[in-house]
XYZ file of C-alpha atoms in Angstrom:
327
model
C 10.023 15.108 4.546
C 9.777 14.072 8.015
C 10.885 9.517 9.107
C 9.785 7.636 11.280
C 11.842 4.220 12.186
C 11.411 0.713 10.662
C 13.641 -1.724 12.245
C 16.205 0.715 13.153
C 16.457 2.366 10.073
C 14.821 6.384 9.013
C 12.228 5.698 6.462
C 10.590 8.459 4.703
C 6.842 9.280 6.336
C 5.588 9.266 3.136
C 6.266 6.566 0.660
C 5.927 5.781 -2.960
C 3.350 2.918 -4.098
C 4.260 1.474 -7.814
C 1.530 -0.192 -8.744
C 0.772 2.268 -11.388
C 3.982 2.103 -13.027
C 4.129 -1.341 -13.979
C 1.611 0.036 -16.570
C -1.148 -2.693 -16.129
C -4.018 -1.245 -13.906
C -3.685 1.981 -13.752
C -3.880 2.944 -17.719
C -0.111 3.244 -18.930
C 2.593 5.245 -17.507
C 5.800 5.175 -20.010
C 9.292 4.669 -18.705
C 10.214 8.290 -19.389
C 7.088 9.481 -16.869
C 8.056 6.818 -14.226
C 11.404 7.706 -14.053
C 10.315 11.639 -14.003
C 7.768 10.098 -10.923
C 10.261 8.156 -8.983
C 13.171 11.227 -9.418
C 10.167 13.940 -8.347
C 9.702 11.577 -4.876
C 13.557 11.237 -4.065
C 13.897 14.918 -5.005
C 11.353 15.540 -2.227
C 13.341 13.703 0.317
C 11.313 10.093 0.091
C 13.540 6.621 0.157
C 10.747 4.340 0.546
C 9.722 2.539 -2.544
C 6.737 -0.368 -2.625
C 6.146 -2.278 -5.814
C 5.520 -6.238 -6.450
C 6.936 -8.803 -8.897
C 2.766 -8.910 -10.455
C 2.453 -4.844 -11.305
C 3.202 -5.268 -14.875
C 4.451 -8.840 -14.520
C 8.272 -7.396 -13.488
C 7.444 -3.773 -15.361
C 7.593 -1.889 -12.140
C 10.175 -3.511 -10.515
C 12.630 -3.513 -13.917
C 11.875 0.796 -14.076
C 12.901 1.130 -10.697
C 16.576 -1.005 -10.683
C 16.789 1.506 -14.039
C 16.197 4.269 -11.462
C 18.001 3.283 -8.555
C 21.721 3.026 -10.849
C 20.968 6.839 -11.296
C 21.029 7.783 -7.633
C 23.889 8.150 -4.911
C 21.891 7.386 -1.756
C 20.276 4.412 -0.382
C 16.568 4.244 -1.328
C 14.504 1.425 0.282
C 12.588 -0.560 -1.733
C 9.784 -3.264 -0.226
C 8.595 -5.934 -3.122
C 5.902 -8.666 -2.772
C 5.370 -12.151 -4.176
C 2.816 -14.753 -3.762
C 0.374 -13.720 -6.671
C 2.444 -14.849 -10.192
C -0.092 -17.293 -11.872
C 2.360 -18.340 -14.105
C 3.472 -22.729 -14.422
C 4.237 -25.095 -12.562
C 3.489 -23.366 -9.065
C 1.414 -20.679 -9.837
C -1.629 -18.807 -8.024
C -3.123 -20.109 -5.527
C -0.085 -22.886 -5.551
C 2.641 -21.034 -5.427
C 3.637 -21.152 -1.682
C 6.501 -24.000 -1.642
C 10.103 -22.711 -0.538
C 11.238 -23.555 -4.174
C 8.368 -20.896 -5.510
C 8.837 -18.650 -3.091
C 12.816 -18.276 -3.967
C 12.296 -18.247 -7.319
C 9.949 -15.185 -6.831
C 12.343 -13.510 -4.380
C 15.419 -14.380 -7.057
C 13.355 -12.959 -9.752
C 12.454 -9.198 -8.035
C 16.585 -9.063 -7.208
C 16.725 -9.423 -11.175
C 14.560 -6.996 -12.139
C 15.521 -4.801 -9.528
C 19.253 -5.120 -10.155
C 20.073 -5.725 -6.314
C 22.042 -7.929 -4.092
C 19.307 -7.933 -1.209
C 16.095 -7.032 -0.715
C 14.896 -4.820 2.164
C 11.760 -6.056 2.990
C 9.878 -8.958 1.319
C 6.165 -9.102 1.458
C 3.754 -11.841 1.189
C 1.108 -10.612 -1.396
C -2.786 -10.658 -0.265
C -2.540 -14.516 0.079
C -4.750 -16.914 0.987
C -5.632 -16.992 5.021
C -5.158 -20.443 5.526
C -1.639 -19.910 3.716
C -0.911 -17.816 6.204
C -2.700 -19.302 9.141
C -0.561 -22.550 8.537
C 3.067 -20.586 9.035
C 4.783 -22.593 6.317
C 5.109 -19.328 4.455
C 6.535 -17.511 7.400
C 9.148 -20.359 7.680
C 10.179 -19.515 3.965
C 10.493 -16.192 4.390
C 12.594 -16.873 7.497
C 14.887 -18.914 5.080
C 15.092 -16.926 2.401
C 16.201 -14.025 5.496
C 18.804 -16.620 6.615
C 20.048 -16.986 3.189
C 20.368 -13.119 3.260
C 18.216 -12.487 0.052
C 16.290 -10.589 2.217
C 16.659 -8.640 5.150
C 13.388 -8.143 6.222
C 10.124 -9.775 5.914
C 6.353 -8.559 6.246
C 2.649 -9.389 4.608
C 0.247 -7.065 3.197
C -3.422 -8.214 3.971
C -6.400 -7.772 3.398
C -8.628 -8.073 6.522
C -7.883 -7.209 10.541
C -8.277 -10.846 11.006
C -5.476 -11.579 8.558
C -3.359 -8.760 10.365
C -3.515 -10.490 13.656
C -2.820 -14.105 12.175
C 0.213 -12.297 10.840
C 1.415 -10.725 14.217
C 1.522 -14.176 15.982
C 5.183 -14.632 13.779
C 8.111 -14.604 15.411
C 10.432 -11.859 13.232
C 7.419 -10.270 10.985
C 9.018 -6.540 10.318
C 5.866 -5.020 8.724
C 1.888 -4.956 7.763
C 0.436 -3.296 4.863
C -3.171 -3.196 5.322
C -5.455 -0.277 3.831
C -6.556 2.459 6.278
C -7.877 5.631 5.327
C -10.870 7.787 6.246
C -13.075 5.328 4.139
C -11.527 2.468 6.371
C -11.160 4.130 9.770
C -11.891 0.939 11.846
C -8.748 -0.962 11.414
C -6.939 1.050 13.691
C -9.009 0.038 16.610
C -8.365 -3.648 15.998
C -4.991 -4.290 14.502
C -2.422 -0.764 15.802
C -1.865 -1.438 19.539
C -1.172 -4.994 19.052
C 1.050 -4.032 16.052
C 3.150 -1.118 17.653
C 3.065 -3.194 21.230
C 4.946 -6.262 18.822
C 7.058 -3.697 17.430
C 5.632 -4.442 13.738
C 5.633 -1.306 11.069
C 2.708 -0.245 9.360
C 2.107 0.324 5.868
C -0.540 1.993 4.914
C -1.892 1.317 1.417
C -4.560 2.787 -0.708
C -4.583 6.311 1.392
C -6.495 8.027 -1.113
C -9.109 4.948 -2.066
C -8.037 4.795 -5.742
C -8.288 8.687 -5.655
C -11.696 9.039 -4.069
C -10.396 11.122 -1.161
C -8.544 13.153 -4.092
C -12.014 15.192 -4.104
C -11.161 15.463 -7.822
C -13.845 13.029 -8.853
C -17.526 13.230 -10.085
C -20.395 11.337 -10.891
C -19.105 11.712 -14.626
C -16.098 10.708 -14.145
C -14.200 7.469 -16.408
C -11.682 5.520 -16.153
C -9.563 3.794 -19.465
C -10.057 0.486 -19.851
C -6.757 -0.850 -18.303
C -7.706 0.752 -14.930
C -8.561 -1.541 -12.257
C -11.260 1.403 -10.727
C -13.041 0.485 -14.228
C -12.748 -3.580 -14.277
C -13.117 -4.129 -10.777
C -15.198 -1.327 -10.151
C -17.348 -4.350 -8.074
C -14.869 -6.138 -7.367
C -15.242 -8.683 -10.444
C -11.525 -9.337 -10.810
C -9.791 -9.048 -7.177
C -11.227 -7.954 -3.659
C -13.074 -4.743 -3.959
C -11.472 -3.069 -1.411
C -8.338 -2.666 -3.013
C -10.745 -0.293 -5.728
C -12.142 3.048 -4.187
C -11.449 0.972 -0.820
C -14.669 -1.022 -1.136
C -17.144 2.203 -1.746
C -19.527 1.973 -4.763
C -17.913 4.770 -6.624
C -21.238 7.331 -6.345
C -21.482 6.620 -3.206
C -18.264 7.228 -2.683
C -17.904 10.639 -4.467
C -21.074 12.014 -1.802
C -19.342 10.845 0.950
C -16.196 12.636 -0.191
C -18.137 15.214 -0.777
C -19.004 15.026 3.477
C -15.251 14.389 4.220
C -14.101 17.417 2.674
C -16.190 19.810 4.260
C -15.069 18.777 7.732
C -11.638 19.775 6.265
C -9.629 22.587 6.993
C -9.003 23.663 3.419
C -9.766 22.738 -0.061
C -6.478 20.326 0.120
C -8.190 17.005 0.241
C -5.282 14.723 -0.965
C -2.995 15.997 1.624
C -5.246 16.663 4.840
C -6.543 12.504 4.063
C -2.661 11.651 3.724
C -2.242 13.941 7.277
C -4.848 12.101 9.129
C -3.269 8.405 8.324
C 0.078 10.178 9.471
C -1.514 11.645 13.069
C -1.796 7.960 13.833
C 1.650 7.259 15.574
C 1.564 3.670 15.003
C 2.185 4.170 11.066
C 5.305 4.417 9.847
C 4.390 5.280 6.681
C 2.025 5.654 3.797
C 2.043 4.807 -0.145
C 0.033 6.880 -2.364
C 0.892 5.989 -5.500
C 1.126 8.589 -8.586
C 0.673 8.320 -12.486
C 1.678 12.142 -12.681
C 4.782 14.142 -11.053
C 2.566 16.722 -10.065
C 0.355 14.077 -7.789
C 4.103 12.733 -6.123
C 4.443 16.309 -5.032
C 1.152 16.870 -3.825
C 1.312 13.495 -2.000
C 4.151 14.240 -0.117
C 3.159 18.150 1.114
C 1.019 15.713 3.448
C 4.562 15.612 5.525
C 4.760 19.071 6.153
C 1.100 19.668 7.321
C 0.237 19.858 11.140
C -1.435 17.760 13.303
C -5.397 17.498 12.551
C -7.045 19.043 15.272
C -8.975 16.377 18.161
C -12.353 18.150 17.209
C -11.557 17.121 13.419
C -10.228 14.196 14.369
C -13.844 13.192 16.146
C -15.999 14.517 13.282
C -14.731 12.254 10.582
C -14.941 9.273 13.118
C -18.089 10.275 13.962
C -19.451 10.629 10.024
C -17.579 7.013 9.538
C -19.522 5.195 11.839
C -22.837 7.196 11.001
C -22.774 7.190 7.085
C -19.702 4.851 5.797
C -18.710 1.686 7.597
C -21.911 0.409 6.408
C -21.285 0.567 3.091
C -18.054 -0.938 2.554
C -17.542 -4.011 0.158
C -15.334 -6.571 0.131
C -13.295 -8.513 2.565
C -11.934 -6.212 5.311
């Protein structure tokens, strides 16, 4: 596993999304199998760990304090808040200070820890975070040392750049991958010239660039690449990255012949990772055997310029046309 620095400290290259283990949109995943997933990842020399107080309602956070009293070196772990619907303050009014700590208070629970390393604002609202208020609670809830760090995951570029006008912001999660190729020409200079990480979400776009899918392929019921397919419960780009899913499957189908090998998972991880201004990426895994296929991505060289130009090239010809949702 090779780091790169957040903030002054070595963060693994590759990370570890959650969302699947809190067991609500990704089919189930028992506590056995998470724990198997999250030992796998540290095994391979990853300390990076994203999840949010929504995946599962607490589920994936709760597995993960279980995990971390089992190992002897620091792992990292970045949370989220913003998106509980529950009473008095809940979605889309859940932004007060008072909500916001509760939130915070509630993933140091779960998680069975004194501090959190980085806190992230959860897909909000842009005019939440165009007004700052929520940047000023963050800031507090830093002073009040519940967290040490503070960052937003986004949606759109525009949202990105609202972000990177605040003073202190540590990170950006945003999704980039070779279905989403653009963002890198409008939010990573101004991001690495602030000094801002980036996290790269949805690498593989829901398993799309996996090259494991077909036109036949299903999904259970409690999988979010079934219900929001079309986006009919949350943006569609956080599902297959915005791509109608047949669509998608031809285009991967284009991607991986411009390939060097028949290792799709790992060469679309490796081309996030040639871009210097990421510091690291979070596939997420439902199986032990996909954590150590994720993180081979670390050990692979450099894509080649000539590659590198091809799959730009077959972006702007055949895919940035096609996206859906807000990006």
């Amino acid at each position: 596993m090779n780091y790169r620095d957040f903030k002054g400290t070595a963060i693994a290259e590759v990370g570890l999304g959650t969302w699947q283990l809190g067991s609500a949109d990704w089919g189930n995943v028992n506590e056995d199998d998470a724990i198997n997933i999250l030992r796998a990842y540290t095994n391979a020399g990853g300390n990076f760990l994203d999840t949010a107080d929504v995946y599962g309602m607490g589920v994936s956070e709760t597995v993960i304090g279980k995990f971390l009293k089992t190992v002897d070196h620091t792992i990292y772990v970045a949370t989220k808040l913003g998106r509980r619907g529950d009473a008095p303050n809940g979605w889309p009014q859940n932004f007060t200070y008072d909500a916001m700590k509760r939130q915070a208070e509630d993933s140091l629970k779960h998680l069975d820890i004194p501090r959190l390393f980085l806190e992230q604002l959860h897909c909000i609202p842009t005019d939440e975070m165009r007004s700052g208020k929520v940047f000023d609670h963050l800031r507090s809830l830093q002073q009040q040392k519940l967290i040490t760090h503070f960052g937003a995951s986004v949606e759109t570029s525009e949202e990105a750049l609202i972000c990177l006008e605040q003073e202190g912001l540590a990170s950006l999660q945003i999704i980039f991958n070779l279905f989403r190729q653009h963002v890198a020409d409008e939010v990573f200079t101004k991001a690495a010239d602030r000094g801002v990480a980036i996290i790269v979400r949805v690498p593989l776009a829901s398993g799309l660039l996996s090259g494991k899918f077909n036109s036949q392929t299903q999904f259970a019921q409690n999988d979010h690449r079934n219900y929001n397919a079309n986006g009919d419960a949350f943006n569609a780009g956080e599902t297959f990255s915005g791509m109608e899913f047949n669509e998608g499957v031809k285009l991967s189908d284009k991607i991986k012949e411009l390939l060097p090998d028949t290792r799709m998972p790992q060469w679309a991880i490796r081309w996030i990772l040639d871009h210097p201004e990421v510091t690291t990426v979070i596939p997420g895994a439902s199986k032990v055997a996909q954590v150590n296929s994720n993180v081979e991505a670390s050990k692979l060289p450099h894509l080649s310029p000539a590659v590198h130009q091809q799959l730009r090239d077959l972006y702007d010809a055949e895919i940035y046309d096609k996206i859906r949702g807000h990006f």
